[in-house]
Amino acid sequence: MRNFKRPVAIVASASFETPSEPSRNEVELLLPVIHDALGQVGLTQQDIGFTVSGSSDYLQGFPFAFVGALDAVGAWPPIRESHLEMDGAFALAEAVAVLQHGHVDTALVYAFARPSRGDLDRTLSIQLDPYSVAPLWPDARGLAGLQAQAMRDSGRFDSVPEVPPTHVADGCTAVVLAVGDRARELTKTPVWITGIDHRIEAPALGVRDLATSVSTRLAAESAGATDVDAAYLHVLYPHQELLLRDALGLNGQPVHSSAGPMMVGGLERIAAAAKAVAAGDARRAVAHATSGPCLQQNLVAVLDATAVLEGAAA
Amino acid sequence: MSADVVDEAVPPVTVIECPTRLDFSYTPGVAQSRFLRALERGEITGQRCPKCKKVYVPPRGACSMCGVATEEELVLSGKGTITTFCTTQIPSPGLVPPYVTAWIRLDGSDITSMFLIQECDPAEVRLGMRVEAVWVEEADRKADLGNISYFRPIDEPDAEYETYKDYV
């Protein structure tokens, strides 16, 4: 998806991350971050046309935590809202699609997680095939190890780093989107999402070539991720950065990688890329988010200081 | 390996067992921790929204209507008014039927809470009935809602319908 009829920009964002939040619950984590993001452009929840979030109740072991988190938004009078059991980056993709309909001009996207309350490596096992794989309880780091070994065995990489323990962190990110002139009203430095797409690979690990990331390459092609001068990559284990650099065709551009809190890290990378473009540190950046075991799903967004209108692209 | 045709006569597997166990530690949050500590002292506390002035019990640290942090805390009397109730005729663990479960609007709060009603004939329970909390012995109190055993009627006239009509 690119060359949108209604150009969409990131106009504000805020993030918080800590290794282990000792006392605040998810609502108390989110409130200041959402208020920070909205406050940067002088908006309140009632100015927002569409609200969408990404999180997984499995990470904190609290049913319907995503519904409870609406307390941080204030859903009265009732709001247009949606939720994905995915990283907030995928929620942002939904918001971009909704903004194309023309009914709303602004969107709030947020993601939150407190995986420090459980055993993240073990919890992630239950996203695997429930009949043939999950009962074996392969932990997330172990699966990443299989991928790193597949890369070594492929002979296509000079050296593949060891797989460190899975990054565990609590936190949240909020991003405010606006369309066209509304974005220009809200900030002097809107950062335009000129392309965004995501692709998923087969769930069975055995049928995939784990030493490449075809889904990232296809998403990048669809999003028009060429001619970028910075990359913000959602990297859960260091070896995955090598696969992503290949799939995105990066060639010497500065790469800013981080894992972030599970379900938050991808949206946080998009927010970080937008901040860099807004600050003039980059002119056109590619941001990436991943979900699922061994880079199963990948999202690529292209952020540009200049809006590219339909028909203007070569 | 022989290339047999799939035998459709093989009985389908209809059940497999995949036990799943995940352990979590629960974080009630700053606001609910304060609420639970107050219960340990024998007090029910609420928090007031700075915007719409509604008082939440238990407090969650935010007004779910306005989406703003709630910081002003107040101690309630432990008395309230029945706004809705249900009489159960079938047994439940630890409860002898018939027993009454009621939504109670605690005095000073703007949200109802569910409690058992005891020390009275179920047939006498009615909307507007005034009730008070009965606490477990001080030595047995912990930081949880189990500190309130149930609510019982008090010798006060029924509340005016106007005072609880929005909560029925």
Short mmCIF file of C-alpha atoms in Angstrom, two decimals:
data_model
loop_
_atom_site.label_atom_id
_atom_site.label_comp_id
_atom_site.label_asym_id
_atom_site.label_seq_id
_atom_site.Cartn_x
_atom_site.Cartn_y
_atom_site.Cartn_z
CA MET A 1 0.00 0.00 0.00
CA ARG A 2 1.38 3.39 -1.01
CA ASN A 3 0.40 6.63 -2.74
CA PHE A 4 -2.62 7.01 -0.49
CA LYS A 5 -5.55 9.10 -1.69
CA ARG A 6 -5.61 10.72 1.72
CA PRO A 7 -2.01 11.24 2.89
CA VAL A 8 -1.56 10.18 6.54
CA ALA A 9 1.04 11.68 8.88
CA ILE A 10 2.36 10.93 12.33
CA VAL A 11 1.89 14.19 14.23
CA ALA A 12 2.86 13.12 17.77
CA SER A 13 4.11 10.16 19.78
CA ALA A 14 5.26 9.16 23.25
CA SER A 15 6.82 6.02 24.72
CA PHE A 16 7.79 4.50 28.03
CA GLU A 17 9.89 1.41 28.71
CA THR A 18 11.21 -0.15 31.90
CA PRO A 19 12.69 -3.60 32.57
CA SER A 20 10.01 -4.43 35.16
CA GLU A 21 7.25 -2.12 36.33
CA PRO A 22 6.83 -2.78 40.05
CA SER A 23 3.60 -1.06 40.98
CA ARG A 24 1.56 0.54 38.21
CA ASN A 25 -1.06 -1.43 36.30
CA GLU A 26 -1.58 -1.15 32.54
CA VAL A 27 -4.01 1.79 32.84
CA GLU A 28 -1.61 3.68 35.08
CA LEU A 29 1.23 2.99 32.63
CA LEU A 30 -0.76 4.17 29.63
CA LEU A 31 -2.42 7.30 31.01
CA PRO A 32 0.61 9.63 31.07
CA VAL A 33 1.89 8.33 27.73
CA ILE A 34 -1.43 8.83 25.90
CA HIS A 35 -1.88 12.26 27.50
CA ASP A 36 1.67 13.21 26.51
CA ALA A 37 1.10 12.25 22.85
CA LEU A 38 -2.31 13.96 22.59
CA GLY A 39 -1.04 17.00 24.48
CA GLN A 40 1.83 17.55 22.03
CA VAL A 41 -0.73 18.53 19.39
CA GLY A 42 -3.35 19.99 21.75
CA LEU A 43 -5.93 17.23 21.24
CA THR A 44 -8.22 15.40 23.64
CA GLN A 45 -9.77 11.97 23.16
CA GLN A 46 -12.98 13.55 21.86
CA ASP A 47 -11.00 15.06 18.94
CA ILE A 48 -9.88 11.57 17.86
CA GLY A 49 -11.84 9.91 15.07
CA PHE A 50 -10.59 6.36 15.49
CA THR A 51 -8.78 4.62 18.34
CA VAL A 52 -6.97 1.30 17.92
CA SER A 53 -4.58 -0.64 20.13
CA GLY A 54 -2.27 -3.64 20.07
CA SER A 55 -1.58 -5.88 23.08
CA SER A 56 -1.86 -9.46 24.29
CA ASP A 57 -3.67 -10.39 27.49
CA TYR A 58 -1.52 -13.54 27.66
CA LEU A 59 1.53 -11.43 28.48
CA GLN A 60 0.18 -10.21 31.81
CA GLY A 61 -2.21 -13.11 32.41
CA PHE A 62 -5.17 -10.83 32.90
CA PRO A 63 -8.28 -11.49 30.83
CA PHE A 64 -9.66 -8.56 28.84
CA ALA A 65 -6.81 -6.31 29.91
CA PHE A 66 -7.24 -4.60 26.54
CA VAL A 67 -10.82 -3.65 27.48
CA GLY A 68 -9.71 -2.43 30.91
CA ALA A 69 -7.03 -0.33 29.23
CA LEU A 70 -9.79 1.81 27.70
CA ASP A 71 -9.97 3.49 31.11
CA ALA A 72 -6.79 5.28 30.03
CA VAL A 73 -8.57 6.62 26.96
CA GLY A 74 -11.97 7.60 28.34
CA ALA A 75 -14.59 5.95 26.16
CA TRP A 76 -17.44 8.38 26.90
CA PRO A 77 -19.30 9.50 24.88
CA PRO A 78 -18.70 6.12 23.15
CA ILE A 79 -15.80 6.11 20.69
CA ARG A 80 -14.90 4.24 17.50
CA GLU A 81 -12.42 1.65 18.72
CA SER A 82 -10.65 -1.51 17.63
CA HIS A 83 -8.05 -3.85 19.12
CA LEU A 84 -5.50 -6.27 17.69
CA GLU A 85 -3.87 -9.14 19.55
CA MET A 86 -0.65 -8.02 17.84
CA ASP A 87 2.11 -5.46 18.06
CA GLY A 88 0.77 -1.90 17.94
CA ALA A 89 2.49 -1.40 14.57
CA PHE A 90 -0.19 -3.59 13.00
CA ALA A 91 -2.83 -1.49 14.77
CA LEU A 92 -1.24 1.54 13.10
CA ALA A 93 -1.67 -0.17 9.71
CA GLU A 94 -5.38 -0.61 10.50
CA ALA A 95 -5.63 3.07 11.44
CA VAL A 96 -4.02 4.11 8.12
CA ALA A 97 -6.60 1.97 6.27
CA VAL A 98 -9.51 3.45 8.28
CA LEU A 99 -8.26 6.98 7.58
CA GLN A 100 -8.54 6.23 3.84
CA HIS A 101 -12.32 5.81 4.16
CA GLY A 102 -12.74 9.54 4.58
CA HIS A 103 -15.05 9.46 7.62
CA VAL A 104 -12.41 10.49 10.16
CA ASP A 105 -9.32 12.69 10.01
CA THR A 106 -7.45 11.67 13.17
CA ALA A 107 -6.50 8.44 14.91
CA LEU A 108 -4.89 7.37 18.18
CA VAL A 109 -2.82 4.19 18.11
CA TYR A 110 -1.38 2.70 21.28
CA ALA A 111 0.26 -0.48 22.50
CA PHE A 112 1.06 -1.72 25.99
CA ALA A 113 2.48 -4.77 27.73
CA ARG A 114 3.74 -5.94 31.10
CA PRO A 115 5.38 -9.29 30.24
CA SER A 116 7.59 -9.05 33.33
CA ARG A 117 4.59 -10.44 35.27
CA GLY A 118 4.96 -13.85 33.61
CA ASP A 119 7.46 -16.06 31.80
CA LEU A 120 7.67 -14.45 28.34
CA ASP A 121 9.69 -17.25 26.72
CA ARG A 122 7.09 -19.80 27.81
CA THR A 123 4.04 -17.63 27.15
CA LEU A 124 5.08 -17.11 23.53
CA SER A 125 4.95 -20.89 23.01
CA ILE A 126 1.17 -20.84 23.00
CA GLN A 127 1.10 -18.84 19.76
CA LEU A 128 2.43 -21.96 18.01
CA ASP A 129 0.36 -24.74 16.42
CA PRO A 130 -1.72 -25.96 19.38
CA TYR A 131 -1.77 -29.62 18.35
CA SER A 132 1.68 -30.51 17.09
CA VAL A 133 4.10 -27.82 18.32
CA ALA A 134 2.81 -25.97 21.40
CA PRO A 135 2.50 -29.19 23.50
CA LEU A 136 6.31 -29.51 23.19
CA TRP A 137 6.68 -26.05 24.84
CA PRO A 138 9.51 -24.79 22.62
CA ASP A 139 10.58 -21.50 24.20
CA ALA A 140 10.95 -18.37 22.11
CA ARG A 141 14.70 -18.13 22.58
CA GLY A 142 15.07 -21.77 21.53
CA LEU A 143 13.19 -21.15 18.28
CA ALA A 144 15.37 -18.11 17.63
CA GLY A 145 18.34 -20.42 18.13
CA LEU A 146 17.02 -22.74 15.43
CA GLN A 147 16.82 -19.77 13.09
CA ALA A 148 20.37 -18.64 13.89
CA GLN A 149 21.61 -22.17 13.21
CA ALA A 150 19.69 -22.32 9.92
CA MET A 151 21.48 -19.11 8.94
CA ARG A 152 24.89 -20.61 9.80
CA ASP A 153 24.04 -23.80 7.87
CA SER A 154 22.98 -21.77 4.81
CA GLY A 155 26.55 -20.54 4.34
CA ARG A 156 25.15 -17.17 3.25
CA PHE A 157 26.38 -15.24 6.31
CA ASP A 158 29.97 -14.54 7.35
CA SER A 159 29.13 -14.85 11.03
CA VAL A 160 25.89 -15.21 12.94
CA PRO A 161 25.70 -13.88 16.49
CA GLU A 162 24.76 -16.05 19.48
CA VAL A 163 21.16 -15.77 20.65
CA PRO A 164 20.94 -13.84 23.94
CA PRO A 165 18.09 -14.26 26.45
CA THR A 166 14.74 -12.94 25.21
CA HIS A 167 14.41 -9.21 25.94
CA VAL A 168 11.80 -8.67 28.67
CA ALA A 169 10.47 -5.18 29.26
CA ASP A 170 7.24 -3.44 30.26
CA GLY A 171 6.01 -0.33 28.58
CA CYS A 172 3.76 1.42 26.13
CA THR A 173 3.75 3.69 23.09
CA ALA A 174 1.10 6.06 21.77
CA VAL A 175 1.05 7.58 18.28
CA VAL A 176 -1.33 10.24 16.92
CA LEU A 177 -2.15 10.20 13.18
CA ALA A 178 -3.84 12.87 11.11
CA VAL A 179 -4.76 13.28 7.44
CA GLY A 180 -3.59 15.96 4.99
CA ASP A 181 -4.33 19.55 6.00
CA ARG A 182 -5.47 18.44 9.47
CA ALA A 183 -1.93 17.12 10.04
CA ARG A 184 -0.44 20.41 8.81
CA GLU A 185 -2.69 22.31 11.25
CA LEU A 186 -1.58 20.21 14.17
CA THR A 187 2.19 20.35 13.69
CA LYS A 188 4.82 22.11 11.63
CA THR A 189 6.59 18.79 11.14
CA PRO A 190 4.10 16.10 10.09
CA VAL A 191 5.89 12.88 9.12
CA TRP A 192 4.09 11.28 6.22
CA ILE A 193 3.51 7.55 5.97
CA THR A 194 4.04 7.22 2.23
CA GLY A 195 3.74 3.43 2.26
CA ILE A 196 2.92 0.63 4.68
CA ASP A 197 2.28 -3.09 4.28
CA HIS A 198 2.60 -6.34 6.17
CA ARG A 199 2.94 -9.96 5.11
CA ILE A 200 2.71 -13.26 6.95
CA GLU A 201 4.54 -16.52 6.25
CA ALA A 202 3.34 -20.09 6.82
CA PRO A 203 2.92 -20.91 10.51
CA ALA A 204 4.74 -24.26 10.30
CA LEU A 205 8.40 -23.49 10.96
CA GLY A 206 9.49 -26.57 9.02
CA VAL A 207 8.13 -25.34 5.68
CA ARG A 208 9.89 -21.97 5.84
CA ASP A 209 13.45 -21.08 4.89
CA LEU A 210 14.32 -19.52 8.24
CA ALA A 211 17.52 -18.04 6.80
CA THR A 212 15.69 -15.39 4.79
CA SER A 213 12.74 -13.06 5.32
CA VAL A 214 10.54 -13.13 2.24
CA SER A 215 7.64 -11.46 4.06
CA THR A 216 9.81 -8.45 4.91
CA ARG A 217 11.01 -8.18 1.30
CA LEU A 218 7.47 -8.30 -0.13
CA ALA A 219 6.12 -5.82 2.43
CA ALA A 220 9.02 -3.47 1.66
CA GLU A 221 8.37 -3.69 -2.09
CA SER A 222 4.69 -2.94 -1.59
CA ALA A 223 5.42 -0.03 0.76
CA GLY A 224 8.00 1.43 -1.64
CA ALA A 225 10.89 1.19 0.81
CA THR A 226 13.60 2.48 -1.52
CA ASP A 227 15.90 5.48 -1.31
CA VAL A 228 15.77 5.63 2.48
CA ASP A 229 18.48 7.28 4.55
CA ALA A 230 17.77 5.58 7.91
CA ALA A 231 16.26 2.32 9.15
CA TYR A 232 14.44 1.60 12.42
CA LEU A 233 14.20 -2.15 12.84
CA HIS A 234 12.26 -4.24 15.35
CA VAL A 235 14.93 -6.81 16.20
CA LEU A 236 14.07 -9.37 18.89
CA TYR A 237 17.39 -11.26 18.55
CA PRO A 238 20.58 -9.84 16.95
CA HIS A 239 20.82 -12.39 14.11
CA GLN A 240 17.45 -11.20 12.80
CA GLU A 241 18.97 -7.81 11.96
CA LEU A 242 21.13 -9.53 9.30
CA LEU A 243 18.02 -11.05 7.67
CA LEU A 244 16.19 -7.72 7.79
CA ARG A 245 19.11 -5.74 6.29
CA ASP A 246 19.13 -8.22 3.38
CA ALA A 247 15.36 -8.20 2.90
CA LEU A 248 15.20 -4.38 2.98
CA GLY A 249 18.21 -3.99 0.69
CA LEU A 250 19.96 -1.72 3.20
CA ASN A 251 23.38 -0.63 2.09
CA GLY A 252 25.27 1.47 4.59
CA GLN A 253 22.39 3.55 5.95
CA PRO A 254 22.37 4.00 9.75
CA VAL A 255 20.35 1.19 11.34
CA HIS A 256 18.64 1.70 14.71
CA SER A 257 17.51 -1.65 16.10
CA SER A 258 15.69 -2.49 19.28
CA ALA A 259 13.31 -5.09 20.67
CA GLY A 260 11.21 -3.01 23.05
CA PRO A 261 8.40 -4.50 25.13
CA MET A 262 6.67 -7.40 23.36
CA MET A 263 3.62 -6.07 21.41
CA VAL A 264 4.97 -2.51 21.78
CA GLY A 265 8.44 -2.59 20.20
CA GLY A 266 7.28 -2.40 16.57
CA LEU A 267 5.05 0.64 17.12
CA GLU A 268 7.87 2.19 19.15
CA ARG A 269 10.25 1.80 16.17
CA ILE A 270 7.74 3.60 13.91
CA ALA A 271 7.46 6.37 16.53
CA ALA A 272 11.26 6.60 16.79
CA ALA A 273 11.62 6.83 13.00
CA ALA A 274 8.97 9.57 12.90
CA LYS A 275 10.80 11.53 15.60
CA ALA A 276 14.04 11.33 13.59
CA VAL A 277 12.33 12.56 10.41
CA ALA A 278 10.50 15.34 12.29
CA ALA A 279 13.81 16.45 13.82
CA GLY A 280 15.52 16.48 10.41
CA ASP A 281 17.91 13.68 11.36
CA ALA A 282 16.53 11.66 8.45
CA ARG A 283 14.66 12.70 5.32
CA ARG A 284 13.06 9.36 4.49
CA ALA A 285 13.19 6.41 6.88
CA VAL A 286 12.06 2.81 6.79
CA ALA A 287 10.51 1.39 9.97
CA HIS A 288 9.92 -2.30 10.57
CA ALA A 289 7.90 -4.39 13.03
CA THR A 290 7.71 -8.12 13.54
CA SER A 291 5.40 -10.57 15.24
CA GLY A 292 5.29 -14.34 15.68
CA PRO A 293 8.18 -16.83 15.93
CA CYS A 294 11.31 -16.40 13.78
CA LEU A 295 10.10 -13.29 11.89
CA GLN A 296 6.84 -14.96 10.86
CA GLN A 297 5.00 -11.67 10.22
CA ASN A 298 6.62 -8.45 9.18
CA LEU A 299 5.41 -4.90 8.66
CA VAL A 300 7.29 -2.21 6.77
CA ALA A 301 6.42 1.49 6.83
CA VAL A 302 8.08 4.31 4.93
CA LEU A 303 8.16 7.69 6.67
CA ASP A 304 8.95 10.81 4.72
CA ALA A 305 9.29 14.51 5.51
CA THR A 306 7.33 15.18 2.30
CA ALA A 307 3.89 13.83 1.44
CA VAL A 308 3.79 11.96 -1.86
CA LEU A 309 0.38 12.47 -3.42
CA GLU A 310 -1.28 10.07 -5.84
CA GLY A 311 0.14 10.43 -9.31
CA ALA A 312 3.17 12.28 -8.04
CA ALA A 313 5.27 9.13 -7.72
CA ALA A 314 7.36 8.14 -10.70
CA MET B 1 7.65 -46.60 1.75
CA SER B 2 4.44 -47.79 0.11
CA ALA B 3 2.10 -45.22 -1.40
CA ASP B 4 -1.17 -46.37 0.17
CA VAL B 5 -4.37 -44.53 -0.62
CA VAL B 6 -5.62 -42.66 2.48
CA ASP B 7 -7.95 -44.99 4.34
CA GLU B 8 -11.06 -42.99 5.19
CA ALA B 9 -12.21 -45.77 7.51
CA VAL B 10 -9.64 -44.76 10.19
CA PRO B 11 -11.68 -43.39 13.09
CA PRO B 12 -11.18 -39.64 13.53
CA VAL B 13 -9.44 -38.40 16.67
CA THR B 14 -11.92 -36.12 18.39
CA VAL B 15 -10.03 -35.24 21.59
CA ILE B 16 -6.39 -34.66 22.41
CA GLU B 17 -5.04 -33.42 25.71
CA CYS B 18 -2.58 -30.50 25.74
CA PRO B 19 -2.28 -29.26 29.33
CA THR B 20 -1.30 -25.60 29.48
CA ARG B 21 -0.04 -23.88 32.59
CA LEU B 22 1.29 -20.34 32.77
CA ASP B 23 2.09 -18.56 36.03
CA PHE B 24 1.77 -14.82 36.48
CA SER B 25 2.17 -12.40 39.34
CA TYR B 26 -0.65 -9.89 39.55
CA THR B 27 -0.07 -6.16 39.88
CA PRO B 28 -3.22 -4.44 41.11
CA GLY B 29 -1.73 -1.02 40.43
CA VAL B 30 -1.11 2.03 42.61
CA ALA B 31 -4.77 2.99 43.06
CA GLN B 32 -6.05 -0.52 43.79
CA SER B 33 -3.11 -1.20 46.14
CA ARG B 34 -4.19 1.80 48.21
CA PHE B 35 -7.78 0.49 48.16
CA LEU B 36 -6.69 -2.99 49.30
CA ARG B 37 -4.49 -1.52 52.08
CA ALA B 38 -7.47 0.51 53.29
CA LEU B 39 -9.58 -2.67 53.42
CA GLU B 40 -6.87 -4.19 55.60
CA ARG B 41 -7.55 -1.29 58.03
CA GLY B 42 -11.32 -1.81 57.81
CA GLU B 43 -11.99 1.15 55.52
CA ILE B 44 -13.61 1.41 52.09
CA THR B 45 -12.01 4.13 49.99
CA GLY B 46 -12.88 5.65 46.64
CA GLN B 47 -11.30 8.12 44.23
CA ARG B 48 -12.98 11.15 42.68
CA CYS B 49 -12.58 12.11 39.01
CA PRO B 50 -11.25 15.67 38.81
CA LYS B 51 -13.35 16.28 35.69
CA CYS B 52 -16.80 14.71 36.07
CA LYS B 53 -16.58 14.43 39.91
CA LYS B 54 -17.75 10.80 39.91
CA VAL B 55 -16.41 8.69 42.80
CA TYR B 56 -15.12 5.24 41.85
CA VAL B 57 -15.11 2.24 44.22
CA PRO B 58 -12.85 0.39 43.82
CA PRO B 59 -10.63 3.03 42.27
CA ARG B 60 -8.62 2.04 39.19
CA GLY B 61 -6.49 5.16 39.04
CA ALA B 62 -8.47 6.57 36.12
CA CYS B 63 -11.96 7.76 35.29
CA SER B 64 -13.20 5.38 32.62
CA MET B 65 -15.59 8.02 31.30
CA CYS B 66 -13.14 10.90 31.06
CA GLY B 67 -9.81 9.07 30.62
CA VAL B 68 -8.02 11.15 33.26
CA ALA B 69 -6.09 10.13 36.38
CA THR B 70 -8.04 10.07 39.65
CA GLU B 71 -5.98 11.24 42.61
CA GLU B 72 -8.36 12.63 45.25
CA GLU B 73 -9.10 9.81 47.69
CA LEU B 74 -11.96 9.67 50.18
CA VAL B 75 -13.00 7.27 52.94
CA LEU B 76 -16.60 6.05 52.72
CA SER B 77 -18.85 5.21 55.67
CA GLY B 78 -19.45 1.58 54.70
CA LYS B 79 -23.21 2.24 54.48
CA GLY B 80 -25.18 2.08 51.26
CA THR B 81 -28.45 1.54 49.41
CA ILE B 82 -29.62 -1.56 47.55
CA THR B 83 -30.26 -0.64 43.91
CA THR B 84 -30.87 -4.11 42.43
CA PHE B 85 -30.92 -7.60 43.91
CA CYS B 86 -31.42 -11.25 43.13
CA THR B 87 -32.57 -14.10 45.35
CA THR B 88 -30.91 -17.41 44.53
CA GLN B 89 -32.81 -20.64 45.22
CA ILE B 90 -30.09 -23.15 44.32
CA PRO B 91 -27.09 -24.02 46.50
CA SER B 92 -23.67 -22.53 45.91
CA PRO B 93 -20.44 -23.47 47.74
CA GLY B 94 -20.61 -22.02 51.25
CA LEU B 95 -24.08 -20.52 50.77
CA VAL B 96 -27.42 -21.93 51.90
CA PRO B 97 -30.38 -21.03 49.67
CA PRO B 98 -32.30 -18.87 49.51
CA TYR B 99 -29.68 -16.12 49.63
CA VAL B 100 -29.60 -12.58 48.30
CA THR B 101 -26.96 -10.90 46.14
CA ALA B 102 -27.36 -7.15 45.71
CA TRP B 103 -25.87 -4.22 43.85
CA ILE B 104 -25.19 -1.58 46.47
CA ARG B 105 -24.53 2.08 45.88
CA LEU B 106 -22.22 2.94 48.74
CA ASP B 107 -22.91 6.34 50.23
CA GLY B 108 -20.63 8.86 48.50
CA SER B 109 -19.84 6.64 45.52
CA ASP B 110 -21.12 6.85 41.95
CA ILE B 111 -20.73 3.21 41.01
CA THR B 112 -22.48 0.15 42.45
CA SER B 113 -20.71 -2.88 43.97
CA MET B 114 -21.98 -6.44 44.40
CA PHE B 115 -22.24 -7.99 47.89
CA LEU B 116 -24.23 -10.64 49.75
CA ILE B 117 -27.12 -9.50 51.98
CA GLN B 118 -27.52 -11.45 55.22
CA GLU B 119 -29.03 -11.17 58.72
CA CYS B 120 -32.46 -10.68 57.19
CA ASP B 121 -35.32 -12.59 55.59
CA PRO B 122 -34.77 -12.63 51.78
CA ALA B 123 -38.44 -11.81 51.34
CA GLU B 124 -37.86 -8.45 53.04
CA VAL B 125 -35.05 -7.29 50.75
CA ARG B 126 -36.16 -4.39 48.50
CA LEU B 127 -34.83 -1.57 46.37
CA GLY B 128 -33.85 1.42 48.44
CA MET B 129 -33.15 -0.70 51.55
CA ARG B 130 -30.36 0.77 53.66
CA VAL B 131 -27.49 -1.61 54.52
CA GLU B 132 -24.04 -1.60 56.13
CA ALA B 133 -20.87 -3.65 55.74
CA VAL B 134 -20.12 -6.45 58.21
CA TRP B 135 -16.38 -6.97 58.52
CA VAL B 136 -14.43 -10.09 59.48
CA GLU B 137 -12.59 -10.00 62.83
CA GLU B 138 -9.70 -7.53 62.85
CA ALA B 139 -7.13 -10.28 63.40
CA ASP B 140 -8.33 -12.08 60.24
CA ARG B 141 -8.18 -9.09 57.90
CA LYS B 142 -6.03 -9.21 54.78
CA ALA B 143 -5.56 -6.88 51.83
CA ASP B 144 -8.63 -8.18 49.98
CA LEU B 145 -12.37 -7.71 49.59
CA GLY B 146 -13.01 -10.88 51.59
CA ASN B 147 -12.68 -8.62 54.64
CA ILE B 148 -16.30 -7.68 54.08
CA SER B 149 -18.33 -10.78 54.95
CA TYR B 150 -21.64 -9.34 53.73
CA PHE B 151 -23.99 -6.38 54.14
CA ARG B 152 -26.92 -6.29 56.59
CA PRO B 153 -29.95 -4.03 56.94
CA ILE B 154 -29.73 -1.00 59.25
CA ASP B 155 -32.50 0.75 61.07
CA GLU B 156 -32.93 3.68 58.70
CA PRO B 157 -35.85 4.67 56.45
CA ASP B 158 -35.54 3.44 52.83
CA ALA B 159 -33.69 5.79 50.49
CA GLU B 160 -35.78 7.96 48.15
CA TYR B 161 -36.04 6.45 44.64
CA GLU B 162 -34.58 9.66 43.19
CA THR B 163 -31.27 8.98 45.00
CA TYR B 164 -30.64 5.66 43.24
CA LYS B 165 -32.87 5.64 40.12
CA ASP B 166 -29.87 5.90 37.78
CA TYR B 167 -28.38 2.72 39.27
CA VAL B 168 -31.38 0.37 39.10
#
